[in-house]
């Protein structure tokens, strides 16, 4: 069965520091992969997605993610975090059954220290 | 486009009452998904529709929950009777036809059952 694991429930980084949020997936084929961000009281916003091709994908707000097939990972990175990046981040796997259905990880809450 | 529109944003109701949540997907999106988000269980897929037809309702927790999509621009999620354990944020999301696009989420309805 497909699944997504985000090992870190909560991460705190200082403003200006680099960030890496981890995501591991279980899927029988090459998946579609997504990262979403949820600010408090808001819906989820798509940050970036991987379908195929270049394994390093760029997203909005200065985020990027790298697909590593050998590690079944799709980690999210940002070189310099801003206070406004404090939010909850969700990794998701897209099921390849033509429905567009997504399976989400449990989320990682990012806190940014001034 | 106004995006996926959900109403109400907040709902407080007494146990035993009927609750109806509403969603208007993005025009032209063939797929509509209902998710529930809680601290304990994260994001759970409840049901999804394709071209107004329910495809998979295996995530609906029990018979108290029902969902309809009478036309391409409107869906409802109903809980009758409501219970305190139904308190959660309910999200609607829509997707263009097929896979790999990633959802567009609504802002959610925060339901509190007292």
Short mmCIF file of N, CA, C and O in Angstrom, two decimals, chain A residues 32 34 36 38 41-46 49 51 88 90 95-106, chain B residues 9 31 33 35 37 39-43 45 48 56 91 95 98-107 110:
data_model
loop_
_atom_site.label_atom_id
_atom_site.label_comp_id
_atom_site.label_asym_id
_atom_site.label_seq_id
_atom_site.Cartn_x
_atom_site.Cartn_y
_atom_site.Cartn_z
N UNK A 32 4.05 10.33 -8.42
CA UNK A 32 3.99 11.77 -8.43
C UNK A 32 4.19 12.21 -6.98
O UNK A 32 3.64 11.60 -6.07
N UNK A 34 4.47 15.58 -4.14
CA UNK A 34 4.04 16.95 -3.91
C UNK A 34 4.46 17.41 -2.52
O UNK A 34 4.58 16.61 -1.59
N UNK A 36 3.02 20.48 0.08
CA UNK A 36 2.04 21.52 0.35
C UNK A 36 2.42 22.24 1.64
O UNK A 36 3.04 21.65 2.54
N UNK A 38 0.67 24.69 4.78
CA UNK A 38 -0.58 25.14 5.40
C UNK A 38 -0.26 26.15 6.49
O UNK A 38 0.35 25.80 7.51
N UNK A 41 -5.00 28.28 10.10
CA UNK A 41 -6.33 28.67 9.70
C UNK A 41 -6.58 28.71 8.21
O UNK A 41 -7.63 29.18 7.77
N UNK A 42 -5.62 28.22 7.46
CA UNK A 42 -5.75 28.27 6.00
C UNK A 42 -5.81 26.87 5.40
O UNK A 42 -5.53 25.88 6.07
N UNK A 43 -6.17 26.84 4.13
CA UNK A 43 -6.11 25.58 3.40
C UNK A 43 -4.68 25.28 2.99
O UNK A 43 -3.75 26.01 3.31
N UNK A 44 -4.51 24.19 2.29
CA UNK A 44 -3.18 23.78 1.86
C UNK A 44 -2.86 24.39 0.50
O UNK A 44 -3.70 24.38 -0.40
N UNK A 45 -1.64 24.89 0.39
CA UNK A 45 -1.20 25.52 -0.85
C UNK A 45 -0.08 24.68 -1.45
O UNK A 45 0.86 24.29 -0.76
N UNK A 46 -0.15 24.44 -2.74
CA UNK A 46 0.85 23.65 -3.42
C UNK A 46 2.16 24.43 -3.54
O UNK A 46 2.18 25.54 -4.07
N UNK A 49 5.91 20.22 -7.22
CA UNK A 49 5.53 18.85 -7.54
C UNK A 49 6.56 18.23 -8.47
O UNK A 49 7.21 18.93 -9.25
N UNK A 51 6.89 15.17 -11.35
CA UNK A 51 6.22 14.18 -12.19
C UNK A 51 7.24 13.23 -12.80
O UNK A 51 7.09 12.03 -12.75
N UNK A 88 2.80 24.59 8.63
CA UNK A 88 2.87 23.13 8.59
C UNK A 88 3.06 22.70 7.14
O UNK A 88 2.42 23.23 6.24
N UNK A 90 3.28 19.54 4.33
CA UNK A 90 2.80 18.19 4.04
C UNK A 90 3.42 17.68 2.75
O UNK A 90 3.39 18.35 1.72
N UNK A 95 -1.33 8.97 -6.46
CA UNK A 95 -1.57 7.61 -6.91
C UNK A 95 -1.75 7.60 -8.42
O UNK A 95 -2.50 8.41 -8.97
N UNK A 96 -1.09 6.69 -9.07
CA UNK A 96 -1.15 6.63 -10.54
C UNK A 96 -2.30 5.73 -10.99
O UNK A 96 -2.09 4.68 -11.57
N UNK A 97 -3.51 6.19 -10.69
CA UNK A 97 -4.68 5.44 -11.13
C UNK A 97 -5.65 6.34 -11.88
O UNK A 97 -6.82 6.04 -11.99
N UNK A 98 -5.12 7.45 -12.37
CA UNK A 98 -5.88 8.41 -13.17
C UNK A 98 -6.95 9.15 -12.37
O UNK A 98 -7.80 9.82 -12.96
N UNK A 99 -6.92 9.06 -11.05
CA UNK A 99 -7.89 9.81 -10.26
C UNK A 99 -7.33 11.11 -9.73
O UNK A 99 -8.08 12.01 -9.36
N UNK A 100 -6.02 11.21 -9.67
CA UNK A 100 -5.44 12.37 -9.03
C UNK A 100 -5.43 12.29 -7.52
O UNK A 100 -5.08 13.25 -6.84
N UNK A 101 -5.83 11.14 -6.98
CA UNK A 101 -5.89 11.01 -5.53
C UNK A 101 -4.51 11.15 -4.90
O UNK A 101 -3.53 10.63 -5.40
N UNK A 102 -4.44 11.86 -3.78
CA UNK A 102 -3.19 12.07 -3.06
C UNK A 102 -3.24 11.41 -1.69
O UNK A 102 -4.28 11.41 -1.03
N UNK A 103 -2.10 10.88 -1.29
CA UNK A 103 -1.94 10.33 0.06
C UNK A 103 -0.95 11.22 0.78
O UNK A 103 0.18 11.41 0.31
N UNK A 104 -1.35 11.73 1.92
CA UNK A 104 -0.56 12.72 2.63
C UNK A 104 0.21 12.11 3.79
O UNK A 104 -0.25 11.16 4.44
N UNK A 105 1.37 12.70 4.08
CA UNK A 105 2.07 12.42 5.31
C UNK A 105 1.41 13.14 6.46
O UNK A 105 0.44 13.89 6.28
N UNK A 106 1.94 12.92 7.65
CA UNK A 106 1.34 13.49 8.85
C UNK A 106 1.67 14.96 9.04
O UNK A 106 1.08 15.62 9.89
N UNK B 9 -17.14 28.89 7.00
CA UNK B 9 -15.74 28.78 7.45
C UNK B 9 -15.68 28.15 8.83
O UNK B 9 -14.76 27.39 9.14
N UNK B 31 -12.63 16.30 -10.79
CA UNK B 31 -12.53 15.52 -9.56
C UNK B 31 -12.73 16.43 -8.35
O UNK B 31 -12.19 17.54 -8.30
N UNK B 33 -12.69 16.17 -4.00
CA UNK B 33 -12.29 15.35 -2.86
C UNK B 33 -12.73 16.04 -1.57
O UNK B 33 -12.62 17.25 -1.43
N UNK B 35 -11.75 15.92 2.46
CA UNK B 35 -10.79 15.46 3.47
C UNK B 35 -11.21 15.97 4.84
O UNK B 35 -11.86 17.00 4.98
N UNK B 37 -9.34 16.81 8.61
CA UNK B 37 -8.04 17.00 9.26
C UNK B 37 -8.22 17.11 10.76
O UNK B 37 -8.96 17.96 11.26
N UNK B 39 -5.82 16.57 14.63
CA UNK B 39 -4.48 16.45 15.17
C UNK B 39 -4.06 14.99 15.25
O UNK B 39 -2.91 14.63 14.97
N UNK B 40 -5.00 14.15 15.65
CA UNK B 40 -4.65 12.75 15.89
C UNK B 40 -4.44 11.96 14.60
O UNK B 40 -3.54 11.12 14.51
N UNK B 41 -5.25 12.23 13.59
CA UNK B 41 -5.26 11.38 12.39
C UNK B 41 -4.74 12.08 11.15
O UNK B 41 -4.65 11.44 10.08
N UNK B 42 -4.41 13.35 11.26
CA UNK B 42 -3.91 14.07 10.09
C UNK B 42 -4.99 14.26 9.05
O UNK B 42 -6.16 14.41 9.38
N UNK B 43 -4.58 14.23 7.78
CA UNK B 43 -5.50 14.42 6.67
C UNK B 43 -6.03 13.06 6.21
O UNK B 43 -5.27 12.21 5.75
N UNK B 45 -8.72 11.12 3.66
CA UNK B 45 -9.62 11.22 2.52
C UNK B 45 -10.94 10.54 2.87
O UNK B 45 -10.97 9.36 3.22
N UNK B 48 -14.36 10.80 -2.78
CA UNK B 48 -14.10 11.65 -3.92
C UNK B 48 -15.06 11.32 -5.06
O UNK B 48 -15.59 10.21 -5.15
N UNK B 56 -15.22 6.63 -4.65
CA UNK B 56 -14.68 5.88 -3.53
C UNK B 56 -15.09 6.58 -2.24
O UNK B 56 -14.64 7.68 -1.98
N UNK B 91 -11.90 19.76 4.61
CA UNK B 91 -11.43 20.42 3.40
C UNK B 91 -12.05 19.78 2.17
O UNK B 91 -12.23 18.56 2.09
N UNK B 95 -9.56 18.92 -8.69
CA UNK B 95 -8.44 18.53 -9.52
C UNK B 95 -8.92 18.46 -10.97
O UNK B 95 -10.00 17.94 -11.22
N UNK B 98 -7.76 13.53 -14.49
CA UNK B 98 -6.57 12.73 -14.51
C UNK B 98 -5.65 12.98 -13.33
O UNK B 98 -6.00 13.62 -12.35
N UNK B 99 -4.46 12.50 -13.48
CA UNK B 99 -3.55 12.46 -12.34
C UNK B 99 -2.43 13.48 -12.48
O UNK B 99 -2.23 14.06 -13.53
N UNK B 100 -1.75 13.65 -11.39
CA UNK B 100 -0.50 14.39 -11.45
C UNK B 100 -0.60 15.88 -11.35
O UNK B 100 0.43 16.56 -11.33
N UNK B 101 -1.77 16.44 -11.27
CA UNK B 101 -1.85 17.90 -11.24
C UNK B 101 -1.67 18.47 -9.86
O UNK B 101 -1.22 19.59 -9.69
N UNK B 102 -2.09 17.72 -8.85
CA UNK B 102 -2.10 18.29 -7.52
C UNK B 102 -3.39 19.03 -7.28
O UNK B 102 -3.93 19.66 -8.18
N UNK B 103 -3.88 18.91 -6.10
CA UNK B 103 -5.16 19.53 -5.76
C UNK B 103 -5.06 21.03 -5.61
O UNK B 103 -4.01 21.57 -5.26
N UNK B 104 -6.22 21.67 -5.75
CA UNK B 104 -6.43 23.00 -5.22
C UNK B 104 -7.39 22.85 -4.06
O UNK B 104 -8.50 22.34 -4.23
N UNK B 105 -6.96 23.28 -2.90
CA UNK B 105 -7.78 23.13 -1.70
C UNK B 105 -8.61 24.38 -1.45
O UNK B 105 -8.19 25.50 -1.75
N UNK B 106 -9.75 24.15 -0.82
CA UNK B 106 -10.49 25.25 -0.24
C UNK B 106 -9.90 25.64 1.10
O UNK B 106 -8.94 25.00 1.58
N UNK B 107 -10.45 26.65 1.71
CA UNK B 107 -9.92 27.14 2.98
C UNK B 107 -10.40 26.33 4.17
O UNK B 107 -9.93 26.54 5.29
N UNK B 110 -14.12 24.71 9.75
CA UNK B 110 -13.79 24.22 11.10
C UNK B 110 -15.08 23.91 11.81
O UNK B 110 -15.87 24.79 12.10
#
